[in-house]
PDB file of C-alpha atoms in Angstrom:
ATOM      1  CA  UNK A   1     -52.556 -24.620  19.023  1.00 47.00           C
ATOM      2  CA  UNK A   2     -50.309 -27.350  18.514  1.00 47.00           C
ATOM      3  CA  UNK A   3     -49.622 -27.108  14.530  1.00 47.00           C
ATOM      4  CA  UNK A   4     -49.654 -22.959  15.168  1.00 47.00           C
ATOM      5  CA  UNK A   5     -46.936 -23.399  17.672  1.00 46.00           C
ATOM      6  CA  UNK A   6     -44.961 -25.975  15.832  1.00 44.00           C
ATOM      7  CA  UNK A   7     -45.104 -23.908  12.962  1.00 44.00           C
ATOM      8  CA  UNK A   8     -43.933 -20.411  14.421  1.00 44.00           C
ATOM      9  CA  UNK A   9     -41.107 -22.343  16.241  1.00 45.00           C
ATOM     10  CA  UNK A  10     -40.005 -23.924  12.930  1.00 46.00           C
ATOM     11  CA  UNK A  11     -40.546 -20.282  11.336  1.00 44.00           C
ATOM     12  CA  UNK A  12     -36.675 -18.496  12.155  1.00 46.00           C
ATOM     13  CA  UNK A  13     -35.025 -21.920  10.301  1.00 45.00           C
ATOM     14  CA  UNK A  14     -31.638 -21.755   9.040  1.00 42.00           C
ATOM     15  CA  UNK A  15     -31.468 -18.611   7.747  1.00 43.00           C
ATOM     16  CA  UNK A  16     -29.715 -15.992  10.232  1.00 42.00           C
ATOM     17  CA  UNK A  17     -27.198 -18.650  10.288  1.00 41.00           C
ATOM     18  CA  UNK A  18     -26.447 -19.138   6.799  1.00 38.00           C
ATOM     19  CA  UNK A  19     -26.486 -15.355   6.391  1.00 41.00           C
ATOM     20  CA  UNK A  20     -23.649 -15.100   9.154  1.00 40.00           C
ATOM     21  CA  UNK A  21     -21.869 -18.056   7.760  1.00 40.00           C
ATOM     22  CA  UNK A  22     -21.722 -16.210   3.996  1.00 43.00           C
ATOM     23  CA  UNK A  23     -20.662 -13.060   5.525  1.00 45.00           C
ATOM     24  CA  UNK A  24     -17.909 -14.408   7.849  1.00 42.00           C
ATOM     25  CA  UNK A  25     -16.674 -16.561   4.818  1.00 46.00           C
ATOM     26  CA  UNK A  26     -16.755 -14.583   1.782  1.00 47.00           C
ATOM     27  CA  UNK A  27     -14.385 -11.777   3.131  1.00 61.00           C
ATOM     28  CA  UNK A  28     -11.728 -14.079   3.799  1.00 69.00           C
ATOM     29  CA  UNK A  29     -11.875 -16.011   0.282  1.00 70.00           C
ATOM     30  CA  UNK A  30     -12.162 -12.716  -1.699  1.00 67.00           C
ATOM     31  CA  UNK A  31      -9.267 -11.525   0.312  1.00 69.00           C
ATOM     32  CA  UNK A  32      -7.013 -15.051  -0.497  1.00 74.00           C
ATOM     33  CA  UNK A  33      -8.695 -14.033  -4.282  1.00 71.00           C
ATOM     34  CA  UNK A  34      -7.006 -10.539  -4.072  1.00 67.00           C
ATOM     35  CA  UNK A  35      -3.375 -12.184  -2.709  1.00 70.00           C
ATOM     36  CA  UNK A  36      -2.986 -14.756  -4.699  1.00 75.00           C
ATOM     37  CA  UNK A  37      -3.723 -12.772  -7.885  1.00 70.00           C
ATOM     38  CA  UNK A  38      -1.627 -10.103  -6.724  1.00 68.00           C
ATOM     39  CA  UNK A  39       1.220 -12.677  -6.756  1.00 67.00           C
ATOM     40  CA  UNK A  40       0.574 -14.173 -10.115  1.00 71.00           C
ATOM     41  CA  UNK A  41       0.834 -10.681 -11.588  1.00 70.00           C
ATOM     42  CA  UNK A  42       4.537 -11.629 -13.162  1.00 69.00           C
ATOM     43  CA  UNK A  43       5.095  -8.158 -15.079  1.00 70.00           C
ATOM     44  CA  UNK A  44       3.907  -6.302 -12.433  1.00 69.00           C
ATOM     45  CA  UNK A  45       6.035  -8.338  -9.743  1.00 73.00           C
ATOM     46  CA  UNK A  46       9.419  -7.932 -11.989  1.00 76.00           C
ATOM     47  CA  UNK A  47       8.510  -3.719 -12.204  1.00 75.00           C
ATOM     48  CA  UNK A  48       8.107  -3.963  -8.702  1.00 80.00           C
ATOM     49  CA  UNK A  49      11.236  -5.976  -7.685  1.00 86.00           C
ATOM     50  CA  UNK A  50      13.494  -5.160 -10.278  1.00 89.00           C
ATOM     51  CA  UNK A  51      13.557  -1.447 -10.416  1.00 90.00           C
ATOM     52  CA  UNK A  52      14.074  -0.947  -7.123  1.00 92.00           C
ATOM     53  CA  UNK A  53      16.994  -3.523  -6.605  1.00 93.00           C
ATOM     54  CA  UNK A  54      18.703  -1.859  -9.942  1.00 92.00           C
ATOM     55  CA  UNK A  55      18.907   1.411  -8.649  1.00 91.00           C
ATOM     56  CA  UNK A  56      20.059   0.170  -4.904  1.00 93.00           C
ATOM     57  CA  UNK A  57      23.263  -1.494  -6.882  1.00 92.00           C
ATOM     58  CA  UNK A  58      24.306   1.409  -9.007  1.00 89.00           C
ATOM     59  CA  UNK A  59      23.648   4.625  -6.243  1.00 86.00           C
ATOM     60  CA  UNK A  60      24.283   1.988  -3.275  1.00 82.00           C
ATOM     61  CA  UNK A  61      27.646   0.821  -4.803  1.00 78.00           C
ATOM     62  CA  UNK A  62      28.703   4.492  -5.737  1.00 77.00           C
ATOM     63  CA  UNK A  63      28.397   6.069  -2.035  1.00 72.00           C
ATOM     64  CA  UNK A  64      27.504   3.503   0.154  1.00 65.00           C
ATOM     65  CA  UNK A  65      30.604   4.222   2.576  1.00 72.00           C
ATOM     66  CA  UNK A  66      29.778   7.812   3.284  1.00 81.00           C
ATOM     67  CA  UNK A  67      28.027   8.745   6.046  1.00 85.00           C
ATOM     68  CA  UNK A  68      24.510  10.944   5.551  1.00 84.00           C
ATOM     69  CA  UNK A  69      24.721  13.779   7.917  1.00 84.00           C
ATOM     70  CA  UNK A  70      21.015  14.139   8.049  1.00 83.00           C
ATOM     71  CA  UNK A  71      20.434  10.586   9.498  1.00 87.00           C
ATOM     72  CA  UNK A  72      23.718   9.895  10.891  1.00 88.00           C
ATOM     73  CA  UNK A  73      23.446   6.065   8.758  1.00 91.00           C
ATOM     74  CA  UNK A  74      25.215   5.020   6.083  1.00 90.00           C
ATOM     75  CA  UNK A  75      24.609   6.211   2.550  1.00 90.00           C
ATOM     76  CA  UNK A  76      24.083   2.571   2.078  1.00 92.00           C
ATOM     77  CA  UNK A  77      21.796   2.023   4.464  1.00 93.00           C
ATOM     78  CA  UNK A  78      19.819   5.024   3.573  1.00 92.00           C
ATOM     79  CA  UNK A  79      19.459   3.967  -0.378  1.00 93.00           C
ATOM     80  CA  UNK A  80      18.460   0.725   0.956  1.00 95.00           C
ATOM     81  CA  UNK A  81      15.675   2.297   3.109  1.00 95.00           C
ATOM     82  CA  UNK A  82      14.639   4.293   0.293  1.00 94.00           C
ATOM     83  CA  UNK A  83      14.440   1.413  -2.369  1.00 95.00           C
ATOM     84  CA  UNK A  84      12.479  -0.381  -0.069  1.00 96.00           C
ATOM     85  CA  UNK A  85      10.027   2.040   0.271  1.00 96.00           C
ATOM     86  CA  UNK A  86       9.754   2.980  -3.321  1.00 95.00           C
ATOM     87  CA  UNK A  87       9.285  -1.177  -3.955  1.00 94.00           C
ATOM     88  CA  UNK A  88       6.456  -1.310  -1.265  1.00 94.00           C
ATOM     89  CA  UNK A  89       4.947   2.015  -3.234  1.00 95.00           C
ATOM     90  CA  UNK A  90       4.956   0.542  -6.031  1.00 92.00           C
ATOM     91  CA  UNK A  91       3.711  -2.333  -5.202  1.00 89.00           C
ATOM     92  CA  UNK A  92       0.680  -0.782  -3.404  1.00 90.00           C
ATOM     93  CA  UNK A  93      -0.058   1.620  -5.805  1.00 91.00           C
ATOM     94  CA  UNK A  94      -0.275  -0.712  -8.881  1.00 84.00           C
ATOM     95  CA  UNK A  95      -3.842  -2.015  -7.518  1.00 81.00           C
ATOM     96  CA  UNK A  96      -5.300   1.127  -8.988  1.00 83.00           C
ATOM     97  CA  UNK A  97      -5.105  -0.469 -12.392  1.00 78.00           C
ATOM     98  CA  UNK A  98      -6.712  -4.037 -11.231  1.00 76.00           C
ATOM     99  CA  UNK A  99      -9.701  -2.107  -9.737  1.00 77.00           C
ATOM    100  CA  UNK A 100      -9.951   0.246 -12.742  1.00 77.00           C
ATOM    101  CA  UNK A 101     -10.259  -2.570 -14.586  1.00 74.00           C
ATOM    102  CA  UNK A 102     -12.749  -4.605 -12.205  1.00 71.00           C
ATOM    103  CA  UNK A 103     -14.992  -1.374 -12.305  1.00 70.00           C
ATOM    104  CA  UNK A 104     -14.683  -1.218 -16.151  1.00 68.00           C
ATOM    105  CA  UNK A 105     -16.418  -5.253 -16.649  1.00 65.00           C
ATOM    106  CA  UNK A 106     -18.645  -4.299 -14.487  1.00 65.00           C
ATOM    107  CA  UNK A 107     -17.043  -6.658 -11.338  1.00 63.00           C
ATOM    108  CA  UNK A 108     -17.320  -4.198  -8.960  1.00 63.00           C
ATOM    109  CA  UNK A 109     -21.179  -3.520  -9.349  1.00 65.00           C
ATOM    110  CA  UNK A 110     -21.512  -7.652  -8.647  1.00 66.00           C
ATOM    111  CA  UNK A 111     -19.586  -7.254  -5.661  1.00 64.00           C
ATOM    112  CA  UNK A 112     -22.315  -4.514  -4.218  1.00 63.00           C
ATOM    113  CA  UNK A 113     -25.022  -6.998  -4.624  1.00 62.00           C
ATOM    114  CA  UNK A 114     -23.199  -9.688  -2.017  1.00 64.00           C
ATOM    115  CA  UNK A 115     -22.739  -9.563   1.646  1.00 64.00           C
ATOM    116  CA  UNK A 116     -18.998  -8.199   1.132  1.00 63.00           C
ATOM    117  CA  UNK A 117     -18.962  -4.653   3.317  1.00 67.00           C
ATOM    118  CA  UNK A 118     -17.418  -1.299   1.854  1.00 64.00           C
ATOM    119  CA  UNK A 119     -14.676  -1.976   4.873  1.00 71.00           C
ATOM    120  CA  UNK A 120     -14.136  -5.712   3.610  1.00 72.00           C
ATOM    121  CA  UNK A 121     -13.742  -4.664   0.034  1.00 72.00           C
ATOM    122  CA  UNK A 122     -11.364  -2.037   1.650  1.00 76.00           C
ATOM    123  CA  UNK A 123      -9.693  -4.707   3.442  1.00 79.00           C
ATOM    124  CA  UNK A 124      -9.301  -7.544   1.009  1.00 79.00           C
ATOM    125  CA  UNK A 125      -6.792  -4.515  -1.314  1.00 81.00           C
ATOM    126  CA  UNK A 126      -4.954  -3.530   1.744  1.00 87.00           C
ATOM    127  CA  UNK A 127      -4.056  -7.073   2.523  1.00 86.00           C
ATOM    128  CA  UNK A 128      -3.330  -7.878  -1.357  1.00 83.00           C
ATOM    129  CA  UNK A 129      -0.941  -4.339  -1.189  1.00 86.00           C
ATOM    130  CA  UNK A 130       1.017  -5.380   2.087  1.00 90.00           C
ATOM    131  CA  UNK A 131       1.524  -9.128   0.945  1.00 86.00           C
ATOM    132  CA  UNK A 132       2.955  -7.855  -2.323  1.00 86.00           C
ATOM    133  CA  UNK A 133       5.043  -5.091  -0.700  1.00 92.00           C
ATOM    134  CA  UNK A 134       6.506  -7.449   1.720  1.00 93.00           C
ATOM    135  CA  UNK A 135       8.484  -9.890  -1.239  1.00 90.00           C
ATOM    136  CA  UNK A 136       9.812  -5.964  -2.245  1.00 92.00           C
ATOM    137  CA  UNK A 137      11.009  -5.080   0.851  1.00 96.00           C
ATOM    138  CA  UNK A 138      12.203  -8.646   1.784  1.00 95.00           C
ATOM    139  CA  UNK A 139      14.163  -8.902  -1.615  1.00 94.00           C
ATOM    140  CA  UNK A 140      15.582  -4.913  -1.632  1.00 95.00           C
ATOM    141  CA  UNK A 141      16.800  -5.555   1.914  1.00 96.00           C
ATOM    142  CA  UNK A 142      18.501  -8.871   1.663  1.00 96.00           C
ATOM    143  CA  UNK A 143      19.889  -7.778  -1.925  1.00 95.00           C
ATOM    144  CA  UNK A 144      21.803  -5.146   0.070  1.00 95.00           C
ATOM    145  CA  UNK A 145      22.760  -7.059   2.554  1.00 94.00           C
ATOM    146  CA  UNK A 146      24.286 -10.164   0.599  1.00 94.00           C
ATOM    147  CA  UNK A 147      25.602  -8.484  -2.541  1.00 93.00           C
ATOM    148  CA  UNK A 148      26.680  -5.141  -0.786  1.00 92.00           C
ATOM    149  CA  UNK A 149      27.396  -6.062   2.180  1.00 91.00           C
ATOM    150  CA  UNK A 150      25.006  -3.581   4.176  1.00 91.00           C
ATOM    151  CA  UNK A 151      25.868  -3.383   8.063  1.00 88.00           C
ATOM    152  CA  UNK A 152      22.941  -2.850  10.752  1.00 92.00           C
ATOM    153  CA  UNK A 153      22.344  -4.799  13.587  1.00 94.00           C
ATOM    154  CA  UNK A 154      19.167  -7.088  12.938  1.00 94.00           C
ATOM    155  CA  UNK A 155      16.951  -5.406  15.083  1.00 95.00           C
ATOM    156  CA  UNK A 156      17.472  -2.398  13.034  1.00 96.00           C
ATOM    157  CA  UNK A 157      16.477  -4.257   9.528  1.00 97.00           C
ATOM    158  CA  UNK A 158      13.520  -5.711  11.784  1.00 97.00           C
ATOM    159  CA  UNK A 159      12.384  -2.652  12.605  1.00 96.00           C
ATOM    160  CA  UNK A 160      13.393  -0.944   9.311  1.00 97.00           C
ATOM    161  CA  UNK A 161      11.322  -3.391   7.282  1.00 97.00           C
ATOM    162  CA  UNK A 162       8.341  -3.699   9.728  1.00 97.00           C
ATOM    163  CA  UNK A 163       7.903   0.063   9.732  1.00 97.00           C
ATOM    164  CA  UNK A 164       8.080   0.296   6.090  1.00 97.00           C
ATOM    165  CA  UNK A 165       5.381  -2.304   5.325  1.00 97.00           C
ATOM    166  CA  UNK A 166       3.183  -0.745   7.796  1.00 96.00           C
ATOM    167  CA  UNK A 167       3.193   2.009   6.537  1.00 96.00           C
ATOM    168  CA  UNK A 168       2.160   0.707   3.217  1.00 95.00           C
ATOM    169  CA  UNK A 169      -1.422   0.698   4.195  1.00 95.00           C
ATOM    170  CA  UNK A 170      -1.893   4.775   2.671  1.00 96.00           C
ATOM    171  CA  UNK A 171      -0.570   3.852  -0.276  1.00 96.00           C
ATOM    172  CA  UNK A 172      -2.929   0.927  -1.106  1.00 93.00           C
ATOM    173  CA  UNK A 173      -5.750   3.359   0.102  1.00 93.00           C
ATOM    174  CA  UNK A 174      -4.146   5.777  -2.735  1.00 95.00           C
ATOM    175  CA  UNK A 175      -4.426   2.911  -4.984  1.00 92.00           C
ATOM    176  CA  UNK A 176      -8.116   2.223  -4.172  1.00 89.00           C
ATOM    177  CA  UNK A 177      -8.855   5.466  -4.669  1.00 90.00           C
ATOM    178  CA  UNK A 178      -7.923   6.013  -7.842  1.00 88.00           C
ATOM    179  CA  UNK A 179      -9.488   2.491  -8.922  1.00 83.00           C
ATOM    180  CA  UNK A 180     -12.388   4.237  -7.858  1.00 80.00           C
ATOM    181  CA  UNK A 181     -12.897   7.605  -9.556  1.00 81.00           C
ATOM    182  CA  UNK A 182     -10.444   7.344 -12.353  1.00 78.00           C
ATOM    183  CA  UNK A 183     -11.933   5.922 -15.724  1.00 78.00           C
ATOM    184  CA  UNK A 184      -9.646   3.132 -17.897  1.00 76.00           C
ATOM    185  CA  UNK A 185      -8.572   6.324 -20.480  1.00 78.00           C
ATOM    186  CA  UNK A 186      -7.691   8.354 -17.505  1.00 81.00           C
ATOM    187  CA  UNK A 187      -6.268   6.177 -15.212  1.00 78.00           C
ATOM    188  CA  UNK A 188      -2.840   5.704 -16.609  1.00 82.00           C
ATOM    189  CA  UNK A 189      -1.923   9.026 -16.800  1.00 86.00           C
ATOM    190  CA  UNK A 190      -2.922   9.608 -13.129  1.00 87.00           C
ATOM    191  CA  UNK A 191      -1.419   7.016 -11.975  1.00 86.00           C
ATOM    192  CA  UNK A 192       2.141   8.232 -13.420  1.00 89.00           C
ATOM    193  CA  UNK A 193       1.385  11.635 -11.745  1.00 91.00           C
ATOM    194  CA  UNK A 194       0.283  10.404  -8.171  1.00 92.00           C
ATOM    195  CA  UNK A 195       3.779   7.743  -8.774  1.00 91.00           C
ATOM    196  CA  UNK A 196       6.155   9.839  -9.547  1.00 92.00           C
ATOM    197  CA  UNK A 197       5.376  13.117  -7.386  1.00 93.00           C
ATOM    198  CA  UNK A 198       5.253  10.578  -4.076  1.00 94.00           C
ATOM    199  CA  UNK A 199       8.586   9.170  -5.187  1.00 93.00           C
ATOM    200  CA  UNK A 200      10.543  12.545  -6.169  1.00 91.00           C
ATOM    201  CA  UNK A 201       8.819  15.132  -4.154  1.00 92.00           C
ATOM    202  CA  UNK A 202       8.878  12.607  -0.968  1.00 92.00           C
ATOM    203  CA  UNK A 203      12.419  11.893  -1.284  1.00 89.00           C
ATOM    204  CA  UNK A 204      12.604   7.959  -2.456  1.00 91.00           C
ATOM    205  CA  UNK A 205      14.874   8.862  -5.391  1.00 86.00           C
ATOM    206  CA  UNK A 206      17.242  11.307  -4.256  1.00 79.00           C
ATOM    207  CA  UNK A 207      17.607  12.451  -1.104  1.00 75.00           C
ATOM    208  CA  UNK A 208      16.187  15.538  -0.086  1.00 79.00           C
ATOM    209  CA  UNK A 209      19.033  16.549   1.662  1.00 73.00           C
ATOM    210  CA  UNK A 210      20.675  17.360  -1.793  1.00 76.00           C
ATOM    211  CA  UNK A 211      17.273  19.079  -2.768  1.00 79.00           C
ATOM    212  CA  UNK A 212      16.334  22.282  -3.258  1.00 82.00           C
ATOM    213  CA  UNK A 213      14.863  23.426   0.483  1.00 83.00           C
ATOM    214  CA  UNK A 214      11.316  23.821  -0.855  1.00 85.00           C
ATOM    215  CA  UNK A 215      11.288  20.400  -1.715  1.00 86.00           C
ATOM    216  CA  UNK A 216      11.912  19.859   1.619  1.00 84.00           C
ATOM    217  CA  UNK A 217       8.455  21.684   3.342  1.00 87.00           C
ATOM    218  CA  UNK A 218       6.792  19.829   0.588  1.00 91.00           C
ATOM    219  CA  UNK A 219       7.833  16.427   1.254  1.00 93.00           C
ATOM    220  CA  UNK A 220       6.977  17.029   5.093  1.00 93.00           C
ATOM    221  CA  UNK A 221       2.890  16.989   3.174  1.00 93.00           C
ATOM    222  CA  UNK A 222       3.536  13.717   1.378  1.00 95.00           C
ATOM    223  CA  UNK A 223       2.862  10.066   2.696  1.00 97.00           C
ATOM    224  CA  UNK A 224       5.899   9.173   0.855  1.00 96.00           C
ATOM    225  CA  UNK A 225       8.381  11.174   2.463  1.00 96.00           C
ATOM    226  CA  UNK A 226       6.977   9.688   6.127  1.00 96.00           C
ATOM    227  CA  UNK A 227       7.710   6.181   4.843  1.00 97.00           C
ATOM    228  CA  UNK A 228      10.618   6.626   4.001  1.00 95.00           C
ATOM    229  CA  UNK A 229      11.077   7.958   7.621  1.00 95.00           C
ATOM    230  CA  UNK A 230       9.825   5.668   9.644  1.00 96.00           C
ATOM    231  CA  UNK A 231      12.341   3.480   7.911  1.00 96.00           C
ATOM    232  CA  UNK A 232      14.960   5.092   8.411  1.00 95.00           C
ATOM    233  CA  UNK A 233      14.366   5.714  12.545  1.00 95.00           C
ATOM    234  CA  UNK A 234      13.215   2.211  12.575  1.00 95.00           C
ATOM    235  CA  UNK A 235      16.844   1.635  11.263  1.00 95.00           C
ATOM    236  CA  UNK A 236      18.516   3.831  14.115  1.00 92.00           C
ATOM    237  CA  UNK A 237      18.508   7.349  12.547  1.00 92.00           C
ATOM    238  CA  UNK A 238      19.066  10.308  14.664  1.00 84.00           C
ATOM    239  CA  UNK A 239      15.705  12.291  15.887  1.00 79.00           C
ATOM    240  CA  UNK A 240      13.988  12.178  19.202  1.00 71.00           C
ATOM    241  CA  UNK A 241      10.204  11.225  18.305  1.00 76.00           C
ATOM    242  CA  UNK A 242      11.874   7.703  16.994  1.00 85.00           C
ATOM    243  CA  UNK A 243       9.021   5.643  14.908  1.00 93.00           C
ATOM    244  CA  UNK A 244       6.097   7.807  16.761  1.00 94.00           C
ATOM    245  CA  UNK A 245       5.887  10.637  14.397  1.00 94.00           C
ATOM    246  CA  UNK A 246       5.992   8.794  11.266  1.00 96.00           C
ATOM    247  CA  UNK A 247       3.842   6.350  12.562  1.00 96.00           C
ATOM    248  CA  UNK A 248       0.907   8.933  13.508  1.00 96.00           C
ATOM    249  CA  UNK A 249       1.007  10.608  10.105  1.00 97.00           C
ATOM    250  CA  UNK A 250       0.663   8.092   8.403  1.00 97.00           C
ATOM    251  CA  UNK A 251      -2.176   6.534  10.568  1.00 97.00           C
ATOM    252  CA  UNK A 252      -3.769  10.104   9.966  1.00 97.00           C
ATOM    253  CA  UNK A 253      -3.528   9.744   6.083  1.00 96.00           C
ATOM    254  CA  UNK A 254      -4.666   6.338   6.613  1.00 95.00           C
ATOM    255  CA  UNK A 255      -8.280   6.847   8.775  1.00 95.00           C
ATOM    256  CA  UNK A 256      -8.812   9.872   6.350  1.00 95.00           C
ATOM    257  CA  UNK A 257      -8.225   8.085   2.987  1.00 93.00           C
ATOM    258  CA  UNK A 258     -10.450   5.013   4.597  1.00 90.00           C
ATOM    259  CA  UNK A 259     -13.332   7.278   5.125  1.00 90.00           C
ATOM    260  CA  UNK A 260     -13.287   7.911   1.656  1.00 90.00           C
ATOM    261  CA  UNK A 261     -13.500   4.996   0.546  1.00 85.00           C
ATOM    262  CA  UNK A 262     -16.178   3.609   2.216  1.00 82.00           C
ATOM    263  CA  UNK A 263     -18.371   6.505   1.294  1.00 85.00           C
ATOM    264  CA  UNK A 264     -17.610   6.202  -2.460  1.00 79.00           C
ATOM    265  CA  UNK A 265     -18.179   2.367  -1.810  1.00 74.00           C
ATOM    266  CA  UNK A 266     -21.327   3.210  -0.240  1.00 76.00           C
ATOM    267  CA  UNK A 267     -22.494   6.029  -2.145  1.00 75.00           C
ATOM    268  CA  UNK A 268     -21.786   3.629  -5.664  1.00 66.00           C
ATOM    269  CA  UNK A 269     -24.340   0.681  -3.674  1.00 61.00           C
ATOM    270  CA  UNK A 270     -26.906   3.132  -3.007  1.00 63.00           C
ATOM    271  CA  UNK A 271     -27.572   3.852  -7.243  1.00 61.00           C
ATOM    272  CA  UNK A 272     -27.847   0.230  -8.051  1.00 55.00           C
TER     273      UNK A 272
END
């Protein structure tokens, strides 16, 4: 009785919490992993940063005292709201090519077999996307601020920049995506298509007020084109749904691209 009790007391050990230790732990370091290689990425990170700040000096410096009827801001302030958003784009949507790569070694079928979930492989990108996005917006912002001279009260960059990276989160979901279904001969040339229809067709390049009015129903469709917005009221523009709107599309195109994700995730763990 004794050595049968002993023994079925001993029986549960360790091991429920070693299993909750690994999967509390390994999300985290796989998501420092994802950061800090995100930041080493130099070519990527001078793409990212310097495009955007290039195109703020020339269009900034060439009609940043006029006033944009459309927001009521200035011209300035708009390219600089645009820029930023392009920058934090960019710098979510250039994980596509890191996953298309992990999926190509074969990294991504080793990271079925451990405890890390579909939403904490989900997770670790999205948090790899914003932390790269924020140096672009930081840099785009205080680039117009020092060398042009950009005036907004504080609270207005604050809540110009916050809304911006926030809504990043769709675009490193776009990102994942593509990582996921597109193979390494295919993946460049979606990724150019995906880039450059969110950037011109959502109104990061040239404003859409200039654009033909099509343009304009179509951008209303496009993630981009609601970044760029929720900048821009973030940074006082005239409308009457402030940050809400924005904010609620882009939490829609955020749940629905997440879904996705997880299934694929899922639906790729199930075959091993």
């Amino acid at each position: 009785m004794t050595s049968t009790t002993a023994t079925t007391v001993a029986a549960p050990a360790v091991r429920p919490r070693a299993s909750t230790a690994v999967r509390g732990r390994l999300p985290i370091r796989y998501v420092a992993l994802e950061t800090v290689r995100q930041l080493r990425n130099v070519k990527a990170m001078v793409f990212t940063f310097a495009v955007p700040v290039v195109m703020l000096l020339v269009f900034g410096a060439a009609y940043g005292s006029q006033l944009d009827q459309s927001t009521g801001l200035r011209y300035l302030t708009v390219t600089t709201l645009q820029m930023a958003s392009y920058g934090a784009m960019t710098a979510a949507l250039s994980q596509a090519f890191a996953i298309v790569n992990e999926r190509s070694i074969g990294w991504n079928r080793q990271l079925r077999v451990t405890p890390l979930s579909g939403w904490g492989f989900m997770v670790s990108k999205v948090i790899a996307a914003m932390a790269f996005a924020a140096l672009s917006i930081g840099i785009t912002i205080t680039v117009s601020v020092v060398a042009l001279q950009a005036s907004l009260a504080p609270r207005h960059w604050l809540a110009a920049a916050f809304g911006v990276w926030c809504g990043v989160v769709p675009f490193a979901l776009i990102a994942i995506l593509i990582g996921q279904f597109a193979k390494p001969s295919f993946a460049q040339p979606l990724f150019m298509v995906v880039f450059m229809g969110l950037a011109i067709l959502g109104g990061l390049w040239v404003p859409l007020s200039i654009m033909p009015s099509w343009m304009g129903s179509v951008a209303h469709l496009l993630p981009s084109y609601w970044l760029n917005r929720i900048g821009q009221m973030g940074a006082g523009a005239t409308g009457s749904t402030g940050m809400v709107e924005p904010a609620l599309v882009l939490t829609g195109w955020a749940l629905a691209l997440a879904a996705v994700i997880v299934w694929r995730y899922r639906r790729d763990a199930a075959r091993q």
